[in-house]
PDB file of C-alpha atoms and ligand atoms in Angstrom:
ATOM      1  CA  MET A 266      24.085  14.062  41.794  1.00  0.00           C
ATOM      2  CA  ALA A 267      22.899  15.862  44.917  1.00  0.00           C
ATOM      3  CA  THR A 268      22.222  13.650  47.884  1.00  0.00           C
ATOM      4  CA  SER A 269      18.972  13.884  49.802  1.00  0.00           C
ATOM      5  CA  LYS A 270      21.039  14.807  52.851  1.00  0.00           C
ATOM      6  CA  SER A 271      21.836  18.233  51.507  1.00  0.00           C
ATOM      7  CA  LYS A 272      18.169  19.208  51.604  1.00  0.00           C
ATOM      8  CA  THR A 273      17.547  18.098  55.182  1.00  0.00           C
ATOM      9  CA  ALA A 274      19.096  18.838  58.538  1.00  0.00           C
ATOM     10  CA  SER A 275      22.346  16.974  58.998  1.00  0.00           C
ATOM     11  CA  LYS A 276      22.833  14.592  61.875  1.00  0.00           C
ATOM     12  CA  ALA A 277      24.674  17.290  63.802  1.00  0.00           C
ATOM     13  CA  GLU A 278      21.889  19.862  63.359  1.00  0.00           C
ATOM     14  CA  ARG A 279      19.211  17.541  64.692  1.00  0.00           C
ATOM     15  CA  THR A 280      18.785  17.097  68.428  1.00  0.00           C
ATOM     16  CA  SER A 281      19.361  13.604  69.760  1.00  0.00           C
ATOM     17  CA  LYS A 282      15.659  13.462  70.667  1.00  0.00           C
ATOM     18  CA  GLU A 283      14.671  14.210  67.078  1.00  0.00           C
ATOM     19  CA  GLU A 284      17.259  11.764  65.839  1.00  0.00           C
ATOM     20  CA  SER A 285      15.906   8.910  67.957  1.00  0.00           C
ATOM     21  CA  ALA A 286      12.291   9.738  67.044  1.00  0.00           C
ATOM     22  CA  LEU A 287      13.213   9.531  63.366  1.00  0.00           C
ATOM     23  CA  LYS A 288      15.020   6.244  63.879  1.00  0.00           C
ATOM     24  CA  GLU A 289      11.986   4.884  65.727  1.00  0.00           C
ATOM     25  CA  LEU A 290       9.736   5.872  62.825  1.00  0.00           C
ATOM     26  CA  PHE A 291      12.159   4.203  60.409  1.00  0.00           C
ATOM     27  CA  THR A 292      12.291   1.020  62.492  1.00  0.00           C
ATOM     28  CA  ASP A 293       8.498   0.865  62.863  1.00  0.00           C
ATOM     29  CA  GLU A 294       8.040   1.239  59.108  1.00  0.00           C
ATOM     30  CA  LEU A 295      10.591  -1.537  58.570  1.00  0.00           C
ATOM     31  CA  LYS A 296       8.618  -3.827  60.898  1.00  0.00           C
ATOM     32  CA  ASP A 297       5.432  -2.941  59.019  1.00  0.00           C
ATOM     33  CA  ILE A 298       6.888  -3.765  55.600  1.00  0.00           C
ATOM     34  CA  LEU A 299       8.421  -6.984  56.948  1.00  0.00           C
ATOM     35  CA  TRP A 300       4.940  -8.124  57.950  1.00  0.00           C
ATOM     36  CA  ALA A 301       3.581  -6.930  54.604  1.00  0.00           C
ATOM     37  CA  GLU A 302       6.212  -8.866  52.630  1.00  0.00           C
ATOM     38  CA  ASN A 303       5.426 -12.037  54.564  1.00  0.00           C
ATOM     39  CA  GLN A 304       1.731 -11.570  53.855  1.00  0.00           C
ATOM     40  CA  LEU A 305       2.424 -10.872  50.203  1.00  0.00           C
ATOM     41  CA  ALA A 306       4.399 -14.111  49.888  1.00  0.00           C
ATOM     42  CA  THR A 307       1.252 -15.949  51.004  1.00  0.00           C
ATOM     43  CA  SER A 308      -0.960 -13.880  48.710  1.00  0.00           C
ATOM     44  CA  LEU A 309       1.298 -14.410  45.680  1.00  0.00           C
ATOM     45  CA  LYS A 310       0.960 -18.195  46.065  1.00  0.00           C
ATOM     46  CA  LYS A 311      -2.833 -17.827  46.027  1.00  0.00           C
ATOM     47  CA  LEU A 312      -2.720 -15.437  43.060  1.00  0.00           C
ATOM     48  CA  SER A 313      -0.527 -17.859  41.112  1.00  0.00           C
ATOM     49  CA  GLU A 314      -2.868 -20.775  41.845  1.00  0.00           C
ATOM     50  CA  ALA A 315      -5.852 -18.709  40.776  1.00  0.00           C
ATOM     51  CA  ALA A 316      -4.323 -17.314  37.574  1.00  0.00           C
ATOM     52  CA  THR A 317      -5.490 -18.476  34.164  1.00  0.00           C
ATOM     53  CA  SER A 318      -2.604 -17.605  31.845  1.00  0.00           C
ATOM     54  CA  ASP A 319       0.835 -19.177  32.196  1.00  0.00           C
ATOM     55  CA  GLU A 320       2.434 -15.812  31.602  1.00  0.00           C
ATOM     56  CA  LEU A 321       0.669 -14.370  34.647  1.00  0.00           C
ATOM     57  CA  LYS A 322       1.373 -17.454  36.781  1.00  0.00           C
ATOM     58  CA  ASP A 323       5.064 -17.107  35.890  1.00  0.00           C
ATOM     59  CA  ALA A 324       5.063 -13.426  36.801  1.00  0.00           C
ATOM     60  CA  PHE A 325       3.550 -14.200  40.217  1.00  0.00           C
ATOM     61  CA  ASP A 326       5.977 -17.098  40.803  1.00  0.00           C
ATOM     62  CA  THR A 327       8.978 -14.984  39.837  1.00  0.00           C
ATOM     63  CA  HIS A 328       7.865 -12.207  42.150  1.00  0.00           C
ATOM     64  CA  LEU A 329       7.328 -14.728  44.943  1.00  0.00           C
ATOM     65  CA  THR A 330      10.986 -15.733  44.645  1.00  0.00           C
ATOM     66  CA  GLU A 331      11.963 -12.054  44.636  1.00  0.00           C
ATOM     67  CA  THR A 332       9.747 -11.426  47.651  1.00  0.00           C
ATOM     68  CA  GLU A 333      11.527 -14.152  49.605  1.00  0.00           C
ATOM     69  CA  GLY A 334      14.804 -12.429  48.724  1.00  0.00           C
ATOM     70  CA  GLN A 335      13.355  -9.110  49.842  1.00  0.00           C
ATOM     71  CA  ILE A 336      12.482 -10.603  53.232  1.00  0.00           C
ATOM     72  CA  ASP A 337      16.124 -11.702  53.628  1.00  0.00           C
ATOM     73  CA  ARG A 338      17.252  -8.258  52.510  1.00  0.00           C
ATOM     74  CA  LEU A 339      15.017  -6.638  55.138  1.00  0.00           C
ATOM     75  CA  LYS A 340      16.647  -8.826  57.792  1.00  0.00           C
ATOM     76  CA  GLN A 341      20.012  -7.464  56.606  1.00  0.00           C
ATOM     77  CA  VAL A 342      18.642  -3.938  56.939  1.00  0.00           C
ATOM     78  CA  PHE A 343      17.584  -4.592  60.542  1.00  0.00           C
ATOM     79  CA  GLU A 344      20.987  -6.076  61.256  1.00  0.00           C
ATOM     80  CA  SER A 345      22.813  -3.128  59.725  1.00  0.00           C
ATOM     81  CA  ILE A 346      21.067  -0.722  62.127  1.00  0.00           C
ATOM     82  CA  GLY A 347      21.298  -2.997  65.168  1.00  0.00           C
ATOM     83  CA  GLU A 348      17.564  -3.675  65.500  1.00  0.00           C
ATOM     84  CA  GLU A 349      15.538  -6.872  65.867  1.00  0.00           C
ATOM     85  CA  ALA A 350      13.751  -8.021  62.706  1.00  0.00           C
ATOM     86  CA  GLU A 351      10.304  -8.338  64.229  1.00  0.00           C
ATOM     87  CA  PRO A 352       7.228  -7.990  62.030  1.00  0.00           C
ATOM     88  CA  LYS A 353       4.369  -5.687  63.029  1.00  0.00           C
ATOM     89  CA  LYS A 354       0.958  -6.128  61.443  1.00  0.00           C
ATOM     90  CA  CYS A 355       0.461  -3.941  58.386  1.00  0.00           C
ATOM     91  CA  GLU A 356      -3.263  -3.133  58.280  1.00  0.00           C
ATOM     92  CA  ALA A 357      -2.963  -1.879  54.708  1.00  0.00           C
ATOM     93  CA  MET A 358      -1.477  -5.090  53.312  1.00  0.00           C
ATOM     94  CA  ALA A 359      -3.891  -7.164  55.418  1.00  0.00           C
ATOM     95  CA  GLY A 360      -6.740  -5.264  53.754  1.00  0.00           C
ATOM     96  CA  LEU A 361      -5.266  -5.649  50.267  1.00  0.00           C
ATOM     97  CA  ALA A 362      -4.836  -9.387  50.857  1.00  0.00           C
ATOM     98  CA  LYS A 363      -8.478  -9.640  51.897  1.00  0.00           C
ATOM     99  CA  GLU A 364      -9.567  -7.794  48.770  1.00  0.00           C
ATOM    100  CA  ALA A 365      -7.490 -10.140  46.620  1.00  0.00           C
ATOM    101  CA  GLU A 366      -9.228 -13.157  48.144  1.00  0.00           C
ATOM    102  CA  GLU A 367     -12.623 -11.583  47.572  1.00  0.00           C
ATOM    103  CA  LEU A 368     -11.733 -10.968  43.929  1.00  0.00           C
ATOM    104  CA  ILE A 369     -10.718 -14.607  43.533  1.00  0.00           C
ATOM    105  CA  LYS A 370     -14.075 -15.701  44.989  1.00  0.00           C
ATOM    106  CA  SER A 371     -16.096 -13.356  42.828  1.00  0.00           C
ATOM    107  CA  THR A 372     -14.498 -14.222  39.475  1.00  0.00           C
ATOM    108  CA  GLU A 373     -14.774 -17.414  37.486  1.00  0.00           C
ATOM    109  CA  GLU A 374     -11.872 -19.832  37.337  1.00  0.00           C
ATOM    110  CA  GLY A 375     -10.177 -20.204  33.964  1.00  0.00           C
ATOM    111  CA  THR A 376     -11.344 -16.856  32.615  1.00  0.00           C
ATOM    112  CA  GLU A 377      -9.371 -13.883  31.452  1.00  0.00           C
ATOM    113  CA  VAL A 378     -11.570 -11.618  33.563  1.00  0.00           C
ATOM    114  CA  ARG A 379     -10.165 -13.514  36.555  1.00  0.00           C
ATOM    115  CA  ASP A 380      -6.638 -12.604  35.416  1.00  0.00           C
ATOM    116  CA  VAL A 381      -7.505  -8.940  35.039  1.00  0.00           C
ATOM    117  CA  ALA A 382      -8.858  -8.976  38.597  1.00  0.00           C
ATOM    118  CA  LEU A 383      -5.696 -10.672  39.903  1.00  0.00           C
ATOM    119  CA  ILE A 384      -3.431  -8.169  38.176  1.00  0.00           C
ATOM    120  CA  SER A 385      -5.427  -5.325  39.673  1.00  0.00           C
ATOM    121  CA  ALA A 386      -5.121  -6.822  43.165  1.00  0.00           C
ATOM    122  CA  ALA A 387      -1.392  -7.465  42.763  1.00  0.00           C
ATOM    123  CA  GLN A 388      -0.658  -3.989  41.443  1.00  0.00           C
ATOM    124  CA  LYS A 389      -2.349  -2.406  44.449  1.00  0.00           C
ATOM    125  CA  CYS A 390       0.069  -4.387  46.629  1.00  0.00           C
ATOM    126  CA  GLU A 391       3.072  -3.386  44.496  1.00  0.00           C
ATOM    127  CA  HIS A 392       2.095   0.277  44.618  1.00  0.00           C
ATOM    128  CA  TYR A 393       1.831   0.110  48.399  1.00  0.00           C
ATOM    129  CA  GLU A 394       5.304  -1.422  48.531  1.00  0.00           C
ATOM    130  CA  ILE A 395       6.736   1.166  46.140  1.00  0.00           C
ATOM    131  CA  ALA A 396       5.390   3.989  48.334  1.00  0.00           C
ATOM    132  CA  THR A 397       6.771   2.366  51.475  1.00  0.00           C
ATOM    133  CA  TYR A 398      10.230   1.565  50.125  1.00  0.00           C
ATOM    134  CA  GLY A 399      10.472   5.065  48.650  1.00  0.00           C
ATOM    135  CA  THR A 400       9.917   6.556  52.098  1.00  0.00           C
ATOM    136  CA  LEU A 401      12.206   4.040  53.786  1.00  0.00           C
ATOM    137  CA  LYS A 402      15.016   4.678  51.315  1.00  0.00           C
ATOM    138  CA  THR A 403      14.761   8.428  51.918  1.00  0.00           C
ATOM    139  CA  LEU A 404      14.669   7.987  55.700  1.00  0.00           C
ATOM    140  CA  ALA A 405      17.710   5.710  55.588  1.00  0.00           C
ATOM    141  CA  GLY A 406      19.582   8.442  53.707  1.00  0.00           C
ATOM    142  CA  VAL A 407      18.499  11.130  56.154  1.00  0.00           C
ATOM    143  CA  LEU A 408      19.611   8.998  59.088  1.00  0.00           C
ATOM    144  CA  GLY A 409      22.935   8.206  57.461  1.00  0.00           C
ATOM    145  CA  PHE A 410      22.256   4.457  57.188  1.00  0.00           C
ATOM    146  CA  THR A 411      24.133   3.992  53.932  1.00  0.00           C
ATOM    147  CA  GLU A 412      24.076   0.184  53.841  1.00  0.00           C
ATOM    148  CA  ALA A 413      20.342   0.100  54.580  1.00  0.00           C
ATOM    149  CA  GLN A 414      19.729   2.727  51.924  1.00  0.00           C
ATOM    150  CA  GLY A 415      21.441   0.628  49.263  1.00  0.00           C
ATOM    151  CA  LEU A 416      19.506  -2.498  50.221  1.00  0.00           C
ATOM    152  CA  LEU A 417      16.188  -0.635  50.207  1.00  0.00           C
ATOM    153  CA  GLU A 418      16.994   0.856  46.824  1.00  0.00           C
ATOM    154  CA  GLU A 419      17.564  -2.626  45.403  1.00  0.00           C
ATOM    155  CA  THR A 420      14.171  -3.778  46.615  1.00  0.00           C
ATOM    156  CA  LEU A 421      12.461  -0.613  45.390  1.00  0.00           C
ATOM    157  CA  ALA A 422      13.842  -1.272  41.894  1.00  0.00           C
ATOM    158  CA  GLU A 423      12.500  -4.856  41.996  1.00  0.00           C
ATOM    159  CA  GLU A 424       9.049  -3.685  43.042  1.00  0.00           C
ATOM    160  CA  LYS A 425       8.935  -1.175  40.191  1.00  0.00           C
ATOM    161  CA  LYS A 426      10.021  -3.840  37.721  1.00  0.00           C
ATOM    162  CA  ALA A 427       7.356  -6.253  39.003  1.00  0.00           C
ATOM    163  CA  ASP A 428       4.704  -3.571  38.668  1.00  0.00           C
ATOM    164  CA  GLN A 429       5.804  -2.718  35.113  1.00  0.00           C
ATOM    165  CA  LEU A 430       5.696  -6.375  34.096  1.00  0.00           C
ATOM    166  CA  LEU A 431       2.121  -6.659  35.376  1.00  0.00           C
ATOM    167  CA  THR A 432       1.159  -3.571  33.380  1.00  0.00           C
ATOM    168  CA  LYS A 433       2.749  -5.099  30.298  1.00  0.00           C
ATOM    169  CA  ILE A 434       0.872  -8.386  30.747  1.00  0.00           C
ATOM    170  CA  ALA A 435      -2.402  -6.524  31.259  1.00  0.00           C
ATOM    171  CA  GLU A 436      -1.923  -4.323  28.219  1.00  0.00           C
ATOM    172  CA  GLY A 437      -0.507  -7.071  26.046  1.00  0.00           C
ATOM    173  CA  SER A 438      -3.411  -9.444  25.896  1.00  0.00           C
ATOM    174  CA  ILE A 439      -5.568  -9.773  28.924  1.00  0.00           C
ATOM    175  CA  ASN A 440      -7.505  -6.520  28.809  1.00  0.00           C
ATOM    176  CA  VAL A 441      -8.323  -7.053  25.148  1.00  0.00           C
ATOM    177  CA  ALA A 442      -9.421 -10.627  25.752  1.00  0.00           C
ATOM    178  CA  ALA A 443     -11.526  -9.654  28.760  1.00  0.00           C
ATOM    179  CA  ALA A 444     -13.367  -7.103  26.674  1.00  0.00           C
ATOM    180  CA  ASN A 445     -14.020  -9.780  24.038  1.00  0.00           C
ATOM    181  CA  GLU A 446     -15.513 -12.088  26.665  1.00  0.00           C
ATOM    182  CA  LYS A 447     -18.382  -9.673  27.292  1.00  0.00           C
ATOM    183  CA  GLU A 448     -21.600 -10.817  25.691  1.00  0.00           C
TER     184      GLU A 448
HETATM  185 FE1   FE B1208       8.055  -6.840  48.088  1.00  0.00          FE
HETATM  186 FE1   FE B1209       2.244  -0.767  56.011  1.00  0.00          FE
HETATM  187 ZN1   ZN B1210       0.619  -0.931  57.935  1.00  0.00          ZN
HETATM  188 FE1   FE B1211       6.443  -6.712  45.442  1.00  0.00          FE
END
């Protein structure tokens, strides 16, 4: 399998100025996703409390546990590149969290429509994470941070799995039931 490195300038071909600018971008994105993961841990607790079906509650709880592991993994990534693990506010995840809370307020407790809304909110967060970890994984490869790349790949796989599970839950019963609830 070809590595992403072969398609981009090698470390030697890049100037040290370019190299440090890339590392700064990588580090800033790491700080952003660290903040986002922390926010998502809070949001997942609220989503679980608000969920109607046990299956959905379980999915949120499982992903909360995974998210806590991902936060630890991010700290390992920072350590592996010799940077401080300091979070920096992610405006995107802050906005998605706000939308999730609005959806909880605007849907009725104990209904399947509520669950559909929660899945929609959660999947927007997962898609944001998938996009971010995809970029981070690629950047780690370009910069030659092999350990970081492996860790980021692990998290990316978890995010994709979480997203697929939510799709499965939505398709399996909830969307059908929500349609039936309409008068
Ligand atoms: Fe995550
Ligand atoms: Fe972000
Ligand atoms: Zn952000
Ligand atoms: Fe996630």
